Short mmCIF file of C-alpha atoms and ligand atoms in Angstrom, two decimals:
data_model
loop_
_atom_site.label_atom_id
_atom_site.label_comp_id
_atom_site.label_asym_id
_atom_site.label_seq_id
_atom_site.Cartn_x
_atom_site.Cartn_y
_atom_site.Cartn_z
CA MET A 299 84.61 56.89 94.88
CA THR A 300 82.45 59.97 93.18
CA GLY A 301 85.41 61.83 91.45
CA THR A 302 86.23 65.39 92.66
CA ARG A 303 85.26 67.49 90.02
CA ILE A 304 81.98 68.50 90.50
CA PRO A 305 80.56 72.20 88.89
CA GLY A 306 78.56 74.04 91.64
CA PHE A 307 79.85 72.06 94.00
CA TYR A 308 80.35 75.65 96.01
CA ASN A 309 75.96 75.57 95.21
CA LEU A 310 75.32 73.30 97.52
CA SER A 311 74.60 73.30 101.07
CA PRO A 312 76.86 72.28 103.58
CA GLU A 313 74.60 69.37 104.88
CA GLU A 314 74.47 68.34 101.03
CA ARG A 315 78.43 68.96 100.74
CA LEU A 316 79.28 66.80 104.24
CA ASP A 317 77.03 64.36 102.74
CA LEU A 318 78.56 63.84 99.65
CA ILE A 319 82.14 63.81 101.16
CA ALA A 320 80.76 61.55 103.88
CA GLU A 321 80.15 59.23 101.28
CA THR A 322 83.13 59.02 99.86
CA ALA A 323 85.47 59.08 102.62
CA ASN A 324 83.15 56.53 104.61
CA LEU A 325 82.23 58.98 107.63
CA THR A 326 80.09 57.70 109.86
CA GLU A 327 77.00 59.68 111.47
CA ASP A 328 79.01 60.66 114.60
CA GLU A 329 82.04 60.98 112.75
CA LYS A 330 79.28 63.82 110.41
CA LYS A 331 78.28 65.46 113.66
CA VAL A 332 81.83 66.04 115.04
CA LEU A 333 82.79 67.80 111.78
CA MET A 334 79.57 70.04 112.18
CA GLY A 335 80.28 70.90 115.39
CA LEU A 336 77.70 69.17 116.84
CA SER A 337 79.99 66.83 119.02
CA PRO A 338 82.93 68.95 119.69
CA LEU A 339 86.37 68.66 120.61
CA SER A 340 85.37 68.75 124.83
CA ILE A 341 86.65 71.07 127.35
CA THR A 342 88.24 68.19 129.18
CA ARG A 343 90.16 67.44 126.26
CA ALA A 344 91.41 70.94 124.83
CA ASN A 345 92.77 71.10 128.61
CA ARG A 346 95.09 68.58 127.82
CA MET A 347 95.91 69.69 124.66
CA VAL A 348 97.07 73.10 126.00
CA GLU A 349 97.72 75.18 128.49
CA ASN A 350 95.08 77.41 130.47
CA VAL A 351 92.29 76.49 128.74
CA ILE A 352 89.13 78.64 128.73
CA GLY A 353 86.98 77.79 125.24
CA PHE A 354 87.56 77.61 122.01
CA ILE A 355 88.28 79.81 118.82
CA PRO A 356 85.97 77.91 115.72
CA ILE A 357 87.61 78.05 112.24
CA PRO A 358 85.39 77.28 109.21
CA LEU A 359 86.35 73.80 107.53
CA GLY A 360 85.91 73.93 103.95
CA VAL A 361 87.15 71.27 101.48
CA ALA A 362 88.50 72.15 98.08
CA ALA A 363 86.99 70.41 95.11
CA ASN A 364 87.92 69.34 91.93
CA PHE A 365 91.71 68.39 93.17
CA LYS A 366 94.01 65.42 91.74
CA VAL A 367 96.73 64.57 92.85
CA ASN A 368 99.39 61.77 91.28
CA ASN A 369 96.45 61.00 89.91
CA LYS A 370 94.47 60.29 92.88
CA GLU A 371 91.02 62.40 93.48
CA THR A 372 91.01 64.09 96.64
CA PHE A 373 88.52 66.56 98.55
CA VAL A 374 91.02 68.90 100.15
CA PRO A 375 90.05 70.08 104.03
CA MET A 376 90.82 73.74 104.54
CA ALA A 377 90.46 75.50 107.29
CA THR A 378 91.01 79.46 107.11
CA GLU A 379 89.09 82.90 108.20
CA GLU A 380 90.20 84.28 104.54
CA PRO A 381 87.47 84.27 102.31
CA SER A 382 88.30 83.41 98.66
CA VAL A 383 90.55 81.32 99.27
CA ILE A 384 89.34 77.80 99.09
CA ALA A 385 87.13 79.00 95.99
CA ALA A 386 90.62 80.25 94.55
CA ALA A 387 92.41 76.60 95.33
CA SER A 388 88.72 74.90 93.49
CA HIS A 389 89.31 77.39 90.93
CA ALA A 390 92.68 76.74 90.05
CA ALA A 391 92.75 72.90 90.40
CA LYS A 392 89.55 72.59 88.28
CA LEU A 393 91.76 74.18 85.27
CA ALA A 394 95.10 71.90 86.46
CA TYR A 395 92.27 69.19 86.01
CA GLU A 396 92.12 69.10 82.54
CA THR A 397 96.14 68.27 82.34
CA GLY A 398 95.97 65.87 84.48
CA GLY A 399 95.93 67.68 87.94
CA PHE A 400 99.20 67.81 90.25
CA PHE A 401 102.56 65.76 90.16
CA ALA A 402 104.41 65.79 93.48
CA THR A 403 107.56 63.69 94.56
CA THR A 404 109.20 63.97 97.74
CA THR A 405 112.89 63.75 99.33
CA GLY A 406 112.03 61.63 102.48
CA SER A 407 111.43 62.12 105.88
CA ILE A 408 114.35 63.38 107.34
CA MET A 409 114.62 65.58 109.85
CA ARG A 410 117.74 67.96 111.65
CA GLY A 411 118.44 68.01 115.54
CA GLN A 412 121.02 70.42 115.96
CA ILE A 413 123.26 70.07 119.36
CA GLN A 414 125.59 73.08 119.71
CA LEU A 415 128.56 72.63 121.19
CA THR A 416 130.92 75.83 122.29
CA ASN A 417 134.01 75.94 124.41
CA ILE A 418 135.55 74.28 120.92
CA GLN A 419 139.77 75.15 121.16
CA ASN A 420 139.86 72.98 118.02
CA PRO A 421 137.05 72.86 115.88
CA TYR A 422 138.67 70.94 113.14
CA GLY A 423 140.13 67.91 115.50
CA GLU A 424 136.76 67.94 117.41
CA MET A 425 134.86 67.72 114.09
CA ALA A 426 136.99 64.25 113.76
CA ARG A 427 136.03 62.68 117.05
CA LEU A 428 132.65 63.04 116.58
CA TYR A 429 132.56 61.26 112.84
CA GLU A 430 135.27 58.67 114.42
CA ASN A 431 132.28 57.60 117.28
CA LYS A 432 129.00 58.48 114.65
CA GLY A 433 127.90 54.70 115.41
CA ARG A 434 127.81 55.21 119.03
CA ILE A 435 125.85 58.50 118.37
CA LEU A 436 122.99 56.98 116.25
CA GLU A 437 123.16 53.75 118.73
CA LEU A 438 121.86 56.28 121.47
CA CYS A 439 119.63 58.06 119.68
CA ASN A 440 118.11 54.94 118.24
CA GLU A 441 117.64 53.33 121.80
CA GLN A 442 115.34 56.57 122.47
CA ASP A 443 112.17 55.40 120.02
CA PRO A 444 112.29 51.82 119.21
CA THR A 445 109.26 52.70 117.34
CA LEU A 446 110.37 54.78 115.25
CA VAL A 447 113.13 52.30 114.38
CA SER A 448 110.94 49.28 114.02
CA LEU A 449 108.96 51.49 111.29
CA GLY A 450 112.43 51.52 109.39
CA GLY A 451 113.05 55.14 110.47
CA GLY A 452 115.46 56.35 113.53
CA ALA A 453 119.08 58.49 113.48
CA LYS A 454 120.33 57.51 110.67
CA ASP A 455 123.64 60.43 109.96
CA ILE A 456 125.14 62.59 111.27
CA GLU A 457 126.54 66.21 109.51
CA VAL A 458 129.38 68.00 111.57
CA HIS A 459 129.20 71.82 110.85
CA ILE A 460 131.86 74.11 112.60
CA ILE A 461 130.66 77.81 112.52
CA GLU A 462 133.55 80.44 112.94
CA GLU A 463 131.61 83.56 112.85
CA GLY A 464 131.87 85.40 115.90
CA GLU A 465 134.47 85.48 118.96
CA SER A 466 135.19 81.77 119.99
CA PRO A 467 134.57 78.50 117.00
CA MET A 468 131.23 76.62 117.55
CA ILE A 469 130.20 73.37 116.27
CA VAL A 470 126.81 72.82 115.65
CA LEU A 471 126.43 68.43 115.66
CA HIS A 472 123.42 67.41 112.76
CA LEU A 473 121.52 64.63 113.85
CA LEU A 474 119.67 63.46 110.45
CA VAL A 475 116.84 61.30 111.54
CA ASP A 476 114.17 59.44 109.33
CA THR A 477 110.65 60.14 111.41
CA ARG A 478 108.68 58.55 109.12
CA ASP A 479 105.00 59.49 109.28
CA ALA A 480 105.61 61.70 112.23
CA MET A 481 106.10 65.67 111.83
CA GLY A 482 109.25 64.33 114.20
CA ALA A 483 109.94 67.18 116.88
CA ASN A 484 109.36 65.36 119.62
CA ALA A 485 110.80 62.27 118.46
CA VAL A 486 114.49 64.43 117.48
CA ASN A 487 114.88 66.48 120.63
CA THR A 488 114.59 63.46 122.59
CA MET A 489 117.69 62.26 120.71
CA ALA A 490 119.52 65.15 120.93
CA GLU A 491 118.71 65.78 124.21
CA ALA A 492 119.52 61.78 125.24
CA VAL A 493 122.91 62.17 123.32
CA ALA A 494 123.99 65.01 124.37
CA PRO A 495 126.21 64.25 127.69
CA LEU A 496 127.67 61.18 125.20
CA ILE A 497 128.77 64.43 122.80
CA GLU A 498 130.64 66.14 125.85
CA SER A 499 132.21 63.48 126.44
CA ILE A 500 133.70 62.45 123.07
CA THR A 501 134.50 65.90 122.32
CA HIS A 502 136.14 68.96 125.04
CA GLY A 503 133.19 71.07 124.33
CA ARG A 504 130.29 71.54 126.09
CA VAL A 505 126.62 71.26 125.20
CA ASN A 506 124.49 74.10 125.21
CA LEU A 507 121.27 73.57 122.46
CA ARG A 508 119.44 70.92 121.79
CA ILE A 509 116.57 71.57 119.21
CA ILE A 510 115.14 70.20 115.66
CA SER A 511 115.71 72.71 113.24
CA ASN A 512 112.55 74.07 111.20
CA LEU A 513 114.81 74.55 107.97
CA ALA A 514 113.57 70.90 106.98
CA ASP A 515 115.95 70.59 103.64
CA LYS A 516 116.10 66.98 103.30
CA ARG A 517 111.93 66.72 103.73
CA LEU A 518 111.15 68.08 100.26
CA VAL A 519 108.14 68.04 98.22
CA ARG A 520 108.44 69.08 94.42
CA VAL A 521 105.36 70.03 92.53
CA ARG A 522 104.12 70.53 89.25
CA GLY A 523 101.06 71.71 87.58
CA GLU A 524 100.16 72.65 83.66
CA PHE A 525 97.19 75.21 82.43
CA LYS A 526 96.18 75.12 79.12
CA ARG A 527 96.59 78.17 77.51
CA GLU A 528 93.27 78.62 76.29
CA THR A 529 91.06 77.58 79.41
CA ILE A 530 92.87 80.21 81.55
CA GLY A 531 92.32 82.91 78.75
CA GLY A 532 94.94 83.43 76.61
CA ALA A 533 99.01 83.98 75.91
CA LYS A 534 98.80 87.65 77.16
CA VAL A 535 97.27 85.83 80.65
CA VAL A 536 99.85 83.19 80.48
CA ASN A 537 102.50 85.93 80.06
CA ASP A 538 101.16 88.43 82.39
CA ILE A 539 101.22 85.60 84.70
CA ILE A 540 105.04 84.76 84.19
CA GLU A 541 105.85 88.15 84.32
CA ALA A 542 104.06 88.76 87.72
CA TYR A 543 105.81 85.70 88.81
CA LYS A 544 109.49 87.13 87.32
CA LEU A 545 108.58 90.15 89.95
CA ALA A 546 108.15 87.91 92.84
CA ASP A 547 111.46 86.12 92.16
CA VAL A 548 113.54 89.46 92.81
CA ASP A 549 111.46 92.06 94.66
CA PRO A 550 111.38 91.01 98.30
CA TYR A 551 108.42 93.17 98.80
CA ARG A 552 106.15 91.37 96.36
CA ALA A 553 107.75 88.25 97.04
CA THR A 554 105.91 88.27 100.84
CA THR A 555 103.08 88.61 99.53
CA HIS A 556 103.35 86.21 96.55
CA ASN A 557 103.94 83.39 98.98
CA LYS A 558 101.92 84.93 101.66
CA GLY A 559 99.26 83.63 98.61
CA ILE A 560 101.12 80.18 98.27
CA MET A 561 100.72 79.79 102.21
CA ASN A 562 96.87 80.73 101.95
CA GLY A 563 97.02 77.13 100.68
CA ILE A 564 99.38 75.21 102.92
CA SER A 565 98.55 76.74 106.44
CA ALA A 566 94.80 76.14 105.38
CA VAL A 567 95.76 72.28 104.87
CA VAL A 568 98.26 71.85 107.88
CA LEU A 569 95.92 73.50 110.75
CA ALA A 570 92.87 71.39 109.82
CA THR A 571 95.46 68.45 109.76
CA GLY A 572 96.14 69.31 113.04
CA ASN A 573 99.90 70.17 111.64
CA ASP A 574 102.03 72.48 113.11
CA THR A 575 101.44 75.71 111.08
CA ARG A 576 104.17 78.16 112.55
CA ALA A 577 107.19 74.70 111.84
CA ILE A 578 106.04 74.92 107.94
CA GLU A 579 105.42 78.60 107.76
CA ALA A 580 109.16 79.16 109.54
CA GLY A 581 110.71 76.03 107.29
CA ALA A 582 108.91 77.52 103.96
CA HIS A 583 110.39 81.18 104.53
CA ALA A 584 113.22 80.33 105.40
CA TYR A 585 113.69 77.91 101.94
CA ALA A 586 112.38 81.16 100.10
CA ALA A 587 115.77 83.22 101.14
CA ARG A 588 118.25 80.09 101.01
CA SER A 589 120.01 81.96 98.22
CA GLY A 590 120.66 85.01 100.10
CA ARG A 591 117.95 86.93 98.27
CA TYR A 592 114.05 86.16 99.91
CA ARG A 593 111.82 84.56 96.49
CA SER A 594 108.80 83.40 95.28
CA LEU A 595 109.00 79.48 96.23
CA THR A 596 106.99 78.65 93.02
CA HIS A 597 108.23 79.12 89.09
CA TRP A 598 106.02 80.22 86.29
CA GLU A 599 107.28 79.22 82.81
CA LYS A 600 106.00 78.45 79.31
CA ASN A 601 106.15 75.26 78.06
CA HIS A 602 106.84 74.19 73.97
CA GLU A 603 102.75 74.80 73.83
CA GLY A 604 102.52 78.01 75.44
CA ASP A 605 100.74 76.54 78.28
CA LEU A 606 101.55 77.89 81.08
CA VAL A 607 103.79 75.37 83.85
CA GLY A 608 104.35 75.82 87.78
CA THR A 609 106.50 74.06 89.96
CA MET A 610 107.37 74.51 93.89
CA GLU A 611 110.09 73.07 95.94
CA ILE A 612 109.07 73.52 99.54
CA PRO A 613 110.02 71.95 103.20
CA MET A 614 107.16 70.09 104.15
CA ALA A 615 107.21 68.20 107.61
CA VAL A 616 104.03 67.15 108.06
CA GLY A 617 102.78 64.06 110.27
CA ILE A 618 99.93 61.57 109.84
CA VAL A 619 100.57 60.50 113.72
CA GLY A 620 101.65 62.61 116.94
CA GLY A 621 101.21 66.15 117.42
CA GLY A 622 97.80 67.66 117.14
CA THR A 623 97.03 65.03 114.59
CA LYS A 624 95.52 62.12 116.45
CA SER A 625 94.21 64.23 119.40
CA ASN A 626 92.21 66.82 117.89
CA PRO A 627 89.11 64.88 116.20
CA VAL A 628 88.52 67.13 113.46
CA ALA A 629 92.70 66.70 112.09
CA ASN A 630 91.71 62.94 112.24
CA LEU A 631 88.82 63.28 110.67
CA ALA A 632 90.84 65.73 107.73
CA LEU A 633 93.04 63.27 107.17
CA LYS A 634 90.27 60.41 106.48
CA VAL A 635 88.71 62.69 104.05
CA LEU A 636 92.28 62.74 102.36
CA GLY A 637 92.92 59.23 102.77
CA VAL A 638 96.55 59.31 102.69
CA LYS A 639 98.57 56.83 104.07
CA THR A 640 101.90 58.79 104.33
CA ALA A 641 103.72 61.83 105.50
CA GLU A 642 104.71 61.88 101.95
CA GLU A 643 101.41 61.74 100.19
CA LEU A 644 99.92 64.32 102.78
CA ALA A 645 102.99 66.37 101.85
CA GLY A 646 102.10 66.24 97.84
CA ILE A 647 98.40 67.65 97.76
CA ILE A 648 99.79 70.54 100.92
CA ALA A 649 102.05 71.39 97.81
CA ALA A 650 100.20 70.82 95.22
CA THR A 651 97.59 73.24 97.18
CA GLY A 652 99.53 76.08 97.83
CA LEU A 653 100.69 75.93 94.10
CA ALA A 654 97.12 75.99 93.11
CA GLN A 655 96.54 79.14 95.70
CA ASN A 656 99.26 80.51 93.28
CA PHE A 657 97.96 80.32 90.27
CA GLY A 658 94.84 81.55 91.54
CA GLY A 659 95.98 84.63 93.33
CA LEU A 660 98.08 85.32 90.03
CA LYS A 661 95.62 84.46 87.60
CA ALA A 662 93.30 87.28 89.33
CA LEU A 663 96.22 89.62 89.93
CA ALA A 664 97.30 89.21 85.80
CA THR A 665 93.58 89.63 84.85
CA GLU A 666 90.96 91.56 86.33
CA GLY A 667 92.66 92.41 89.79
CA ILE A 668 92.40 90.43 93.20
CA GLN A 669 89.43 92.72 94.61
CA LYS A 670 86.25 91.60 92.41
CA GLY A 671 86.55 88.00 93.27
CA HIS A 672 87.92 88.15 96.97
CA MET A 673 85.89 91.29 97.62
CA ALA A 674 82.58 89.90 96.31
CA LEU A 675 83.17 86.69 98.92
CA HIS A 676 84.79 89.42 101.50
CA ALA A 677 81.54 90.75 101.00
CA ARG A 678 79.64 88.17 103.47
CA SER A 679 82.14 88.29 106.11
CA LEU A 680 81.89 92.16 105.99
CA ALA A 681 77.48 91.69 106.05
CA LEU A 682 77.85 89.53 109.03
CA MET A 683 79.87 92.52 111.13
CA ALA A 684 77.33 94.90 110.44
CA GLY A 685 74.72 92.52 111.82
CA ALA A 686 73.01 91.21 108.97
CA ASP A 687 71.54 87.62 109.68
CA GLU A 688 70.55 84.77 107.64
CA SER A 689 66.90 86.91 106.73
CA ASN A 690 68.98 89.22 104.62
CA ILE A 691 72.55 88.11 104.10
CA ASP A 692 72.56 86.99 100.52
CA ALA A 693 69.96 89.98 99.36
CA ILE A 694 72.35 92.50 101.15
CA VAL A 695 75.61 91.14 99.79
CA GLU A 696 73.89 90.99 95.85
CA ARG A 697 72.85 94.21 96.56
CA ALA A 698 76.16 95.33 97.18
CA VAL A 699 78.13 93.34 94.56
CA GLN A 700 75.66 95.11 91.95
CA ASP A 701 76.60 98.61 93.43
CA GLN A 702 80.21 97.77 92.52
CA ASP A 703 80.73 98.85 96.18
CA VAL A 704 82.49 96.01 99.13
CA ARG A 705 82.76 98.48 101.84
CA TYR A 706 81.66 98.20 105.14
CA ASP A 707 79.73 101.40 105.69
CA HIS A 708 78.39 100.81 102.36
CA ILE A 709 77.07 97.92 103.61
CA LEU A 710 75.84 99.34 106.63
CA ALA A 711 74.24 101.69 104.57
CA ILE A 712 72.10 98.94 102.51
CA ILE A 713 71.29 97.12 106.34
CA ASN A 714 69.71 99.71 107.19
CA SER A 715 67.87 100.67 104.21
CA GLU A 716 64.49 99.89 103.74
CA GLU A 717 65.68 97.40 101.38
CA GLY A 718 68.25 96.09 103.92
CA ARG A 719 65.39 95.39 107.07
CA GLY A 720 63.35 93.59 104.28
C1 HMG B 48 87.21 83.84 93.48
C2 HMG B 48 87.55 83.20 92.33
C3 HMG B 48 87.51 81.99 92.15
C4 HMG B 48 86.04 83.59 91.01
O1 HMG B 48 86.60 83.35 89.76
P1 HMG B 48 85.47 83.07 89.01
O2 HMG B 48 85.72 83.24 87.70
O3 HMG B 48 84.21 84.48 89.15
O4 HMG B 48 84.55 81.75 89.14
P2 HMG B 48 83.65 81.15 88.16
O5 HMG B 48 82.15 81.75 88.77
O6 HMG B 48 83.52 81.43 86.92
O7 HMG B 48 83.97 79.86 88.66
C5 HMG B 48 84.78 78.91 88.62
C6 HMG B 48 85.67 77.81 89.52
O8 HMG B 48 85.83 78.87 90.59
C7 HMG B 48 85.51 78.15 92.29
N1 HMG B 48 84.54 79.03 92.80
C8 HMG B 48 84.21 79.98 92.60
N2 HMG B 48 83.17 80.83 93.48
C9 HMG B 48 83.14 79.60 93.96
C10 HMG B 48 83.05 79.94 95.66
N3 HMG B 48 82.26 80.78 96.06
N4 HMG B 48 82.90 78.72 96.42
C11 HMG B 48 84.24 77.93 96.02
N5 HMG B 48 84.38 77.86 95.06
C12 HMG B 48 84.02 78.73 93.90
C13 HMG B 48 84.11 76.85 91.30
O9 HMG B 48 85.72 75.35 91.53
C14 HMG B 48 84.09 77.20 90.20
O10 HMG B 48 84.08 76.18 89.23
P3 HMG B 48 83.07 74.41 89.41
O11 HMG B 48 84.56 74.20 90.07
O12 HMG B 48 81.80 75.03 90.28
O13 HMG B 48 82.99 74.43 88.03
C15 HMG B 48 88.68 83.95 91.69
O14 HMG B 48 88.18 84.93 91.13
C16 HMG B 48 89.71 83.77 92.50
O15 HMG B 48 90.53 82.86 92.11
N6 HMG B 48 90.01 84.70 92.66
C17 HMG B 48 91.81 85.05 93.18
C18 HMG B 48 91.12 84.99 94.99
C19 HMG B 48 92.18 84.29 95.87
O16 HMG B 48 93.76 84.64 95.64
N7 HMG B 48 92.00 84.66 97.31
C20 HMG B 48 93.15 84.66 98.32
C21 HMG B 48 93.06 86.45 98.90
S1 HMG B 48 93.83 86.94 98.36
C22 HMG B 48 95.68 86.98 99.21
O17 HMG B 48 95.65 86.87 100.47
C23 HMG B 48 96.60 86.25 97.72
C24 HMG B 48 97.06 87.46 97.19
C25 HMG B 48 96.53 87.34 96.10
O18 HMG B 48 97.53 88.53 97.91
C26 HMG B 48 97.97 86.66 97.09
C27 HMG B 48 99.32 87.65 95.76
O19 HMG B 48 99.23 88.53 95.60
O20 HMG B 48 100.38 86.66 95.41
N1 NDP B 49 110.34 73.19 116.15
C1 NDP B 49 109.47 72.70 116.49
O1 NDP B 49 109.29 72.48 115.61
C2 NDP B 49 108.55 72.54 117.54
C3 NDP B 49 108.05 71.02 117.32
N2 NDP B 49 106.99 70.19 118.65
C4 NDP B 49 106.22 70.14 118.84
O2 NDP B 49 106.26 68.63 118.07
C5 NDP B 49 105.27 68.11 117.51
C6 NDP B 49 105.32 66.15 116.63
O3 NDP B 49 106.22 66.33 117.08
P1 NDP B 49 106.41 64.38 116.91
O4 NDP B 49 107.45 63.84 117.12
O5 NDP B 49 105.99 64.37 115.31
O6 NDP B 49 105.13 63.77 117.46
P2 NDP B 49 104.80 62.90 118.63
O7 NDP B 49 106.41 62.57 119.53
O8 NDP B 49 103.57 63.00 119.16
O9 NDP B 49 104.93 61.32 117.77
C7 NDP B 49 105.73 60.76 116.75
C8 NDP B 49 105.95 59.28 117.82
O10 NDP B 49 104.94 58.96 117.03
C9 NDP B 49 105.40 57.60 116.83
N3 NDP B 49 104.89 56.13 115.55
C10 NDP B 49 104.05 55.62 116.02
N4 NDP B 49 103.50 55.59 114.65
C11 NDP B 49 104.37 55.99 113.70
C12 NDP B 49 105.11 56.14 112.02
N5 NDP B 49 104.43 55.78 110.87
N6 NDP B 49 105.94 57.25 111.96
C13 NDP B 49 106.27 57.52 112.65
N7 NDP B 49 105.95 57.90 113.91
C14 NDP B 49 105.21 56.89 114.74
C15 NDP B 49 106.70 57.34 117.01
O11 NDP B 49 106.96 56.78 118.13
P3 NDP B 49 106.95 56.74 119.60
O12 NDP B 49 105.07 55.25 119.75
O13 NDP B 49 107.66 55.67 121.21
O14 NDP B 49 106.31 57.85 120.53
C16 NDP B 49 107.32 58.81 117.18
O15 NDP B 49 108.34 58.79 118.15
C17 NDP B 49 104.29 68.87 116.82
O16 NDP B 49 102.75 69.20 118.21
C18 NDP B 49 105.37 70.31 117.02
O17 NDP B 49 103.94 70.93 117.30
C19 NDP B 49 107.92 70.51 119.80
C20 NDP B 49 108.77 71.01 119.75
C21 NDP B 49 109.19 71.65 119.05
#
């Protein structure tokens, strides 16, 4: 397999890049056509995926280079409309590559299904009854999904939460379900709905909601990446990145932007692999606020050698089966490019991309500022918006960057000038 550390990968043409990825991931000519949009998702298939279909909104699919996660080199497919995101991830991965890349561990694939019980008189007595009947509850849940059980997954345990805030007490029964390589919402919701009548018969309560929780705190991924002081610009850069992180850890205004930067990477891989971006985003932000204050999802520290160490712990409920992962042919191919065999492996790569993205943003902020790198790449979008085409776009962007004026009206002025008209 070709390594992912390819200097100047971004200077190749899209066709050359695709050839290289195809060779690495053993993609067929037909599969390459799917990625190039020559054999896209059919309207008939799209109409079966969601409702009231009238068309598509294409989002560019790029691959980040230079990634190594748990000693395995991998190109990372990223679907995003935002310029500079894929460049920043590749840049950060290049700098982390020297120290061995990223290292990720996961806590398993347990999801929570919530069953809300109201009309509760004696919550502690009802809680005891539920625990007494745990075996029956789990058995009925597992009857709903023999496939999952045959794969070693299924309902494993229950937790009973008493909620005494408000006018009358409530009970929320949590089903703890191992969803293996699936994100698991359908599997968990099916179990929660099927078991509700049994729960009502065990207690004197009335079941109301039956739904998965997206706060996947039993499905965490932890990732680490280290950056050598001398490769990232010296001790001052290390210190300034740590200072920037400290602000994100105490100030929700900054934490929101900081975490948005992390999600630039995470959501792009989640979308590329046909996973549920909303589920991951809701889980991430709730986890960032778990202490009662919204904080940075990452930590940045200095090690004994004065190098920068980044870590992150985040819920990552993604699948490699189910949802849109298999029904969307591009997502299917993104998974093939990643070469992942389990959802946990995918979770590790996604988290590494989020950590890399955060480093990319922080490094730019702590040094030259975000506009230089980001706006130089954003200039291409602005030029397209202002009416540039393939014949003049490169020259127009170069001129705007040279002028250090990457604004729409300036780019429009270049296009309307003699130079822009060629
Ligand atoms: C853009 C760079 C990477 C330039 O950075 P640079 O130092 O000028 O780049 P370079 O030309 O020296 O190249 C270094 C490496 O970057 C990659 N690279 C370089 N250029 C490209 C390109 N065109 N396409 C693809 N990859 C590119 C590539 O990997 C290359 O090395 P190679 O592998 O070739 O040896 C840097 O300025 C950067 O990372 N900036 C940050 C950009 C960013 O974070 N964008 C996200 C959008 S802003 C945002 O939403 C988040 C934020 C920032 O607000 C979050 C927060 O506040 O925390
Ligand atoms: N709050 C939320 O986040 C909600 C999300 N959703 C949506 O639910 C979808 C995800 O649900 P999910 O349950 O993952 O998807 P699916 O129901 O599509 O797939 C899961 C099923 O795949 C089968 N399967 C085959 N191989 C495996 C394997 N190796 N590991 C695990 N399961 C396997 C299992 O059984 P079997 O073959 O019997 O099906 C399993 O139940 C997403 O589209 C999401 O957007 C829906 C509602 C709410």
